[in-house]
């Protein structure tokens, strides 16, 4: 739930900066990027909204892990969903801590891996 009205782009800027530290495990580690979709959205106090964590890759990626950090004074996670994820195996089930302002995950998929754009890793409802 949103605690105050902010543009989503500003709220999740901290999280977006940490996506650069997500580690795709494959032969071409630098070939993948992670983004939050949608990139912008206006939210009102008390409203719920969902964003997707997606991966874009021009080379096969078989695994990904990451920690998303969000501002606890502005956001509270109500659900993290892996439904529809490109990842099929989870070495760390997606989990969150509103107290610490973190969402963590680690998972993979069989060969040939993922190549493409907008491959959903997980969905987060705030």
mmCIF file with all atom_site columns, C-alpha atoms in Angstrom:
data_model
loop_
_atom_site.group_PDB
_atom_site.id
_atom_site.type_symbol
_atom_site.label_atom_id
_atom_site.label_alt_id
_atom_site.label_comp_id
_atom_site.label_asym_id
_atom_site.label_entity_id
_atom_site.label_seq_id
_atom_site.pdbx_PDB_ins_code
_atom_site.Cartn_x
_atom_site.Cartn_y
_atom_site.Cartn_z
_atom_site.occupancy
_atom_site.B_iso_or_equiv
_atom_site.pdbx_formal_charge
_atom_site.auth_seq_id
_atom_site.auth_comp_id
_atom_site.auth_asym_id
_atom_site.auth_atom_id
_atom_site.pdbx_PDB_model_num
ATOM 1   C CA . UNK A 1 1   ? 0.000  0.000   0.000   1.00 0.00 ? 1   UNK A CA 1
ATOM 2   C CA . UNK A 1 2   ? 1.215  3.488   -0.757  1.00 0.00 ? 2   UNK A CA 1
ATOM 3   C CA . UNK A 1 3   ? 1.637  5.626   2.346   1.00 0.00 ? 3   UNK A CA 1
ATOM 4   C CA . UNK A 1 4   ? 1.854  8.960   0.474   1.00 0.00 ? 4   UNK A CA 1
ATOM 5   C CA . UNK A 1 5   ? 1.271  10.098  -3.061  1.00 0.00 ? 5   UNK A CA 1
ATOM 6   C CA . UNK A 1 6   ? 4.472  9.847   -5.086  1.00 0.00 ? 6   UNK A CA 1
ATOM 7   C CA . UNK A 1 7   ? 5.314  9.142   -8.669  1.00 0.00 ? 7   UNK A CA 1
ATOM 8   C CA . UNK A 1 8   ? 6.273  5.467   -8.882  1.00 0.00 ? 8   UNK A CA 1
ATOM 9   C CA . UNK A 1 9   ? 9.395  6.390   -10.810 1.00 0.00 ? 9   UNK A CA 1
ATOM 10  C CA . UNK A 1 10  ? 10.722 8.334   -7.813  1.00 0.00 ? 10  UNK A CA 1
ATOM 11  C CA . UNK A 1 11  ? 9.647  5.750   -5.246  1.00 0.00 ? 11  UNK A CA 1
ATOM 12  C CA . UNK A 1 12  ? 11.296 2.839   -6.998  1.00 0.00 ? 12  UNK A CA 1
ATOM 13  C CA . UNK A 1 13  ? 14.420 4.704   -8.089  1.00 0.00 ? 13  UNK A CA 1
ATOM 14  C CA . UNK A 1 14  ? 16.296 3.117   -5.197  1.00 0.00 ? 14  UNK A CA 1
ATOM 15  C CA . UNK A 1 15  ? 15.099 -0.325  -6.295  1.00 0.00 ? 15  UNK A CA 1
ATOM 16  C CA . UNK A 1 16  ? 16.056 0.345   -9.906  1.00 0.00 ? 16  UNK A CA 1
ATOM 17  C CA . UNK A 1 17  ? 19.590 1.232   -8.868  1.00 0.00 ? 17  UNK A CA 1
ATOM 18  C CA . UNK A 1 18  ? 19.921 -2.132  -7.173  1.00 0.00 ? 18  UNK A CA 1
ATOM 19  C CA . UNK A 1 19  ? 18.744 -4.034  -10.249 1.00 0.00 ? 19  UNK A CA 1
ATOM 20  C CA . UNK A 1 20  ? 22.181 -3.370  -11.688 1.00 0.00 ? 20  UNK A CA 1
ATOM 21  C CA . UNK A 1 21  ? 23.513 -5.737  -9.031  1.00 0.00 ? 21  UNK A CA 1
ATOM 22  C CA . UNK A 1 22  ? 21.238 -8.608  -10.025 1.00 0.00 ? 22  UNK A CA 1
ATOM 23  C CA . UNK A 1 23  ? 23.421 -11.451 -11.216 1.00 0.00 ? 23  UNK A CA 1
ATOM 24  C CA . UNK A 1 24  ? 22.363 -13.499 -14.229 1.00 0.00 ? 24  UNK A CA 1
ATOM 25  C CA . UNK A 1 25  ? 24.286 -16.753 -14.122 1.00 0.00 ? 25  UNK A CA 1
ATOM 26  C CA . UNK A 1 26  ? 25.199 -17.869 -17.623 1.00 0.00 ? 26  UNK A CA 1
ATOM 27  C CA . UNK A 1 27  ? 28.032 -17.815 -20.104 1.00 0.00 ? 27  UNK A CA 1
ATOM 28  C CA . UNK A 1 28  ? 27.161 -14.216 -20.964 1.00 0.00 ? 28  UNK A CA 1
ATOM 29  C CA . UNK A 1 29  ? 26.584 -12.484 -17.652 1.00 0.00 ? 29  UNK A CA 1
ATOM 30  C CA . UNK A 1 30  ? 26.672 -8.972  -19.113 1.00 0.00 ? 30  UNK A CA 1
ATOM 31  C CA . UNK A 1 31  ? 23.998 -9.770  -21.700 1.00 0.00 ? 31  UNK A CA 1
ATOM 32  C CA . UNK A 1 32  ? 20.968 -9.404  -19.406 1.00 0.00 ? 32  UNK A CA 1
ATOM 33  C CA . UNK A 1 33  ? 19.255 -6.404  -17.875 1.00 0.00 ? 33  UNK A CA 1
ATOM 34  C CA . UNK A 1 34  ? 16.456 -6.132  -15.343 1.00 0.00 ? 34  UNK A CA 1
ATOM 35  C CA . UNK A 1 35  ? 13.770 -3.455  -15.270 1.00 0.00 ? 35  UNK A CA 1
ATOM 36  C CA . UNK A 1 36  ? 10.667 -2.540  -13.305 1.00 0.00 ? 36  UNK A CA 1
ATOM 37  C CA . UNK A 1 37  ? 7.529  -2.388  -15.407 1.00 0.00 ? 37  UNK A CA 1
ATOM 38  C CA . UNK A 1 38  ? 5.738  -0.074  -15.627 1.00 0.00 ? 38  UNK A CA 1
ATOM 39  C CA . UNK A 1 39  ? 8.556  2.428   -15.197 1.00 0.00 ? 39  UNK A CA 1
ATOM 40  C CA . UNK A 1 40  ? 6.211  5.205   -14.051 1.00 0.00 ? 40  UNK A CA 1
ATOM 41  C CA . UNK A 1 41  ? 2.792  5.451   -12.466 1.00 0.00 ? 41  UNK A CA 1
ATOM 42  C CA . UNK A 1 42  ? 1.059  7.856   -10.094 1.00 0.00 ? 42  UNK A CA 1
ATOM 43  C CA . UNK A 1 43  ? -0.245 6.280   -6.887  1.00 0.00 ? 43  UNK A CA 1
ATOM 44  C CA . UNK A 1 44  ? -2.535 7.648   -4.209  1.00 0.00 ? 44  UNK A CA 1
ATOM 45  C CA . UNK A 1 45  ? -2.268 7.147   -0.457  1.00 0.00 ? 45  UNK A CA 1
ATOM 46  C CA . UNK A 1 46  ? -3.693 3.800   0.598   1.00 0.00 ? 46  UNK A CA 1
ATOM 47  C CA . UNK A 1 47  ? -3.890 2.413   -2.936  1.00 0.00 ? 47  UNK A CA 1
ATOM 48  C CA . UNK A 1 48  ? -2.422 -0.899  -4.046  1.00 0.00 ? 48  UNK A CA 1
ATOM 49  C CA . UNK A 1 49  ? -0.455 -1.314  -7.241  1.00 0.00 ? 49  UNK A CA 1
ATOM 50  C CA . UNK A 1 50  ? 1.558  -4.080  -8.857  1.00 0.00 ? 50  UNK A CA 1
ATOM 51  C CA . UNK A 1 51  ? 4.832  -3.884  -10.751 1.00 0.00 ? 51  UNK A CA 1
ATOM 52  C CA . UNK A 1 52  ? 6.694  -6.597  -12.617 1.00 0.00 ? 52  UNK A CA 1
ATOM 53  C CA . UNK A 1 53  ? 10.397 -7.327  -12.444 1.00 0.00 ? 53  UNK A CA 1
ATOM 54  C CA . UNK A 1 54  ? 11.345 -8.296  -15.998 1.00 0.00 ? 54  UNK A CA 1
ATOM 55  C CA . UNK A 1 55  ? 14.511 -9.422  -17.730 1.00 0.00 ? 55  UNK A CA 1
ATOM 56  C CA . UNK A 1 56  ? 15.762 -8.544  -21.188 1.00 0.00 ? 56  UNK A CA 1
ATOM 57  C CA . UNK A 1 57  ? 18.564 -10.654 -22.646 1.00 0.00 ? 57  UNK A CA 1
ATOM 58  C CA . UNK A 1 58  ? 20.131 -11.071 -26.056 1.00 0.00 ? 58  UNK A CA 1
ATOM 59  C CA . UNK A 1 59  ? 21.969 -14.240 -24.945 1.00 0.00 ? 59  UNK A CA 1
ATOM 60  C CA . UNK A 1 60  ? 20.794 -17.328 -23.048 1.00 0.00 ? 60  UNK A CA 1
ATOM 61  C CA . UNK A 1 61  ? 20.417 -16.845 -19.302 1.00 0.00 ? 61  UNK A CA 1
ATOM 62  C CA . UNK A 1 62  ? 19.764 -19.893 -17.108 1.00 0.00 ? 62  UNK A CA 1
ATOM 63  C CA . UNK A 1 63  ? 19.569 -18.296 -13.650 1.00 0.00 ? 63  UNK A CA 1
ATOM 64  C CA . UNK A 1 64  ? 19.043 -14.995 -11.874 1.00 0.00 ? 64  UNK A CA 1
ATOM 65  C CA . UNK A 1 65  ? 19.179 -13.746 -8.324  1.00 0.00 ? 65  UNK A CA 1
ATOM 66  C CA . UNK A 1 66  ? 18.648 -10.403 -6.719  1.00 0.00 ? 66  UNK A CA 1
ATOM 67  C CA . UNK A 1 67  ? 17.645 -8.223  -3.835  1.00 0.00 ? 67  UNK A CA 1
ATOM 68  C CA . UNK A 1 68  ? 15.348 -5.280  -4.407  1.00 0.00 ? 68  UNK A CA 1
ATOM 69  C CA . UNK A 1 69  ? 15.468 -2.473  -1.850  1.00 0.00 ? 69  UNK A CA 1
ATOM 70  C CA . UNK A 1 70  ? 12.491 -0.173  -1.358  1.00 0.00 ? 70  UNK A CA 1
ATOM 71  C CA . UNK A 1 71  ? 11.835 2.797   0.954   1.00 0.00 ? 71  UNK A CA 1
ATOM 72  C CA . UNK A 1 72  ? 9.941  1.532   4.013   1.00 0.00 ? 72  UNK A CA 1
ATOM 73  C CA . UNK A 1 73  ? 8.628  4.991   4.829   1.00 0.00 ? 73  UNK A CA 1
ATOM 74  C CA . UNK A 1 74  ? 6.789  5.117   1.483   1.00 0.00 ? 74  UNK A CA 1
ATOM 75  C CA . UNK A 1 75  ? 5.965  1.539   0.511   1.00 0.00 ? 75  UNK A CA 1
ATOM 76  C CA . UNK A 1 76  ? 4.778  -1.696  2.041   1.00 0.00 ? 76  UNK A CA 1
ATOM 77  C CA . UNK A 1 77  ? 4.771  -4.996  0.129   1.00 0.00 ? 77  UNK A CA 1
ATOM 78  C CA . UNK A 1 78  ? 1.541  -6.969  0.379   1.00 0.00 ? 78  UNK A CA 1
ATOM 79  C CA . UNK A 1 79  ? 2.436  -9.803  -2.017  1.00 0.00 ? 79  UNK A CA 1
ATOM 80  C CA . UNK A 1 80  ? 5.252  -11.193 -4.161  1.00 0.00 ? 80  UNK A CA 1
ATOM 81  C CA . UNK A 1 81  ? 4.113  -13.563 -6.900  1.00 0.00 ? 81  UNK A CA 1
ATOM 82  C CA . UNK A 1 82  ? 6.130  -15.883 -9.120  1.00 0.00 ? 82  UNK A CA 1
ATOM 83  C CA . UNK A 1 83  ? 3.065  -16.908 -11.157 1.00 0.00 ? 83  UNK A CA 1
ATOM 84  C CA . UNK A 1 84  ? 3.956  -16.724 -14.853 1.00 0.00 ? 84  UNK A CA 1
ATOM 85  C CA . UNK A 1 85  ? 7.678  -16.361 -14.123 1.00 0.00 ? 85  UNK A CA 1
ATOM 86  C CA . UNK A 1 86  ? 10.242 -17.440 -16.696 1.00 0.00 ? 86  UNK A CA 1
ATOM 87  C CA . UNK A 1 87  ? 12.167 -19.001 -13.789 1.00 0.00 ? 87  UNK A CA 1
ATOM 88  C CA . UNK A 1 88  ? 11.030 -22.584 -13.150 1.00 0.00 ? 88  UNK A CA 1
ATOM 89  C CA . UNK A 1 89  ? 13.258 -23.619 -10.236 1.00 0.00 ? 89  UNK A CA 1
ATOM 90  C CA . UNK A 1 90  ? 13.774 -21.573 -7.090  1.00 0.00 ? 90  UNK A CA 1
ATOM 91  C CA . UNK A 1 91  ? 16.896 -21.943 -4.951  1.00 0.00 ? 91  UNK A CA 1
ATOM 92  C CA . UNK A 1 92  ? 15.469 -19.099 -2.849  1.00 0.00 ? 92  UNK A CA 1
ATOM 93  C CA . UNK A 1 93  ? 11.712 -18.616 -3.006  1.00 0.00 ? 93  UNK A CA 1
ATOM 94  C CA . UNK A 1 94  ? 10.764 -14.965 -3.523  1.00 0.00 ? 94  UNK A CA 1
ATOM 95  C CA . UNK A 1 95  ? 10.383 -13.367 -0.098  1.00 0.00 ? 95  UNK A CA 1
ATOM 96  C CA . UNK A 1 96  ? 10.057 -9.882  1.344   1.00 0.00 ? 96  UNK A CA 1
ATOM 97  C CA . UNK A 1 97  ? 10.622 -7.960  4.557   1.00 0.00 ? 97  UNK A CA 1
ATOM 98  C CA . UNK A 1 98  ? 8.708  -4.733  5.088   1.00 0.00 ? 98  UNK A CA 1
ATOM 99  C CA . UNK A 1 99  ? 10.809 -4.080  8.200   1.00 0.00 ? 99  UNK A CA 1
ATOM 100 C CA . UNK A 1 100 ? 14.053 -4.193  6.175   1.00 0.00 ? 100 UNK A CA 1
ATOM 101 C CA . UNK A 1 101 ? 12.617 -2.892  2.903   1.00 0.00 ? 101 UNK A CA 1
ATOM 102 C CA . UNK A 1 102 ? 13.840 -5.855  0.851   1.00 0.00 ? 102 UNK A CA 1
ATOM 103 C CA . UNK A 1 103 ? 12.584 -8.391  -1.674  1.00 0.00 ? 103 UNK A CA 1
ATOM 104 C CA . UNK A 1 104 ? 14.906 -11.323 -2.448  1.00 0.00 ? 104 UNK A CA 1
ATOM 105 C CA . UNK A 1 105 ? 14.862 -14.153 -4.977  1.00 0.00 ? 105 UNK A CA 1
ATOM 106 C CA . UNK A 1 106 ? 17.084 -16.699 -6.697  1.00 0.00 ? 106 UNK A CA 1
ATOM 107 C CA . UNK A 1 107 ? 16.034 -19.130 -9.396  1.00 0.00 ? 107 UNK A CA 1
ATOM 108 C CA . UNK A 1 108 ? 16.749 -20.723 -12.722 1.00 0.00 ? 108 UNK A CA 1
ATOM 109 C CA . UNK A 1 109 ? 15.437 -22.510 -15.769 1.00 0.00 ? 109 UNK A CA 1
ATOM 110 C CA . UNK A 1 110 ? 16.675 -25.386 -17.940 1.00 0.00 ? 110 UNK A CA 1
ATOM 111 C CA . UNK A 1 111 ? 18.656 -25.051 -21.169 1.00 0.00 ? 111 UNK A CA 1
ATOM 112 C CA . UNK A 1 112 ? 18.522 -23.329 -23.499 1.00 0.00 ? 112 UNK A CA 1
ATOM 113 C CA . UNK A 1 113 ? 17.628 -20.604 -20.985 1.00 0.00 ? 113 UNK A CA 1
ATOM 114 C CA . UNK A 1 114 ? 15.852 -17.320 -21.645 1.00 0.00 ? 114 UNK A CA 1
ATOM 115 C CA . UNK A 1 115 ? 16.569 -15.102 -24.637 1.00 0.00 ? 115 UNK A CA 1
ATOM 116 C CA . UNK A 1 116 ? 14.227 -12.215 -25.331 1.00 0.00 ? 116 UNK A CA 1
ATOM 117 C CA . UNK A 1 117 ? 12.562 -9.196  -23.804 1.00 0.00 ? 117 UNK A CA 1
ATOM 118 C CA . UNK A 1 118 ? 10.089 -8.653  -20.985 1.00 0.00 ? 118 UNK A CA 1
ATOM 119 C CA . UNK A 1 119 ? 10.607 -12.074 -19.381 1.00 0.00 ? 119 UNK A CA 1
ATOM 120 C CA . UNK A 1 120 ? 8.714  -11.782 -16.110 1.00 0.00 ? 120 UNK A CA 1
ATOM 121 C CA . UNK A 1 121 ? 10.789 -12.796 -13.074 1.00 0.00 ? 121 UNK A CA 1
ATOM 122 C CA . UNK A 1 122 ? 8.180  -11.867 -10.460 1.00 0.00 ? 122 UNK A CA 1
ATOM 123 C CA . UNK A 1 123 ? 5.381  -9.453  -9.650  1.00 0.00 ? 123 UNK A CA 1
ATOM 124 C CA . UNK A 1 124 ? 5.300  -7.274  -6.551  1.00 0.00 ? 124 UNK A CA 1
ATOM 125 C CA . UNK A 1 125 ? 2.169  -5.738  -5.085  1.00 0.00 ? 125 UNK A CA 1
ATOM 126 C CA . UNK A 1 126 ? 2.707  -2.685  -2.875  1.00 0.00 ? 126 UNK A CA 1
#
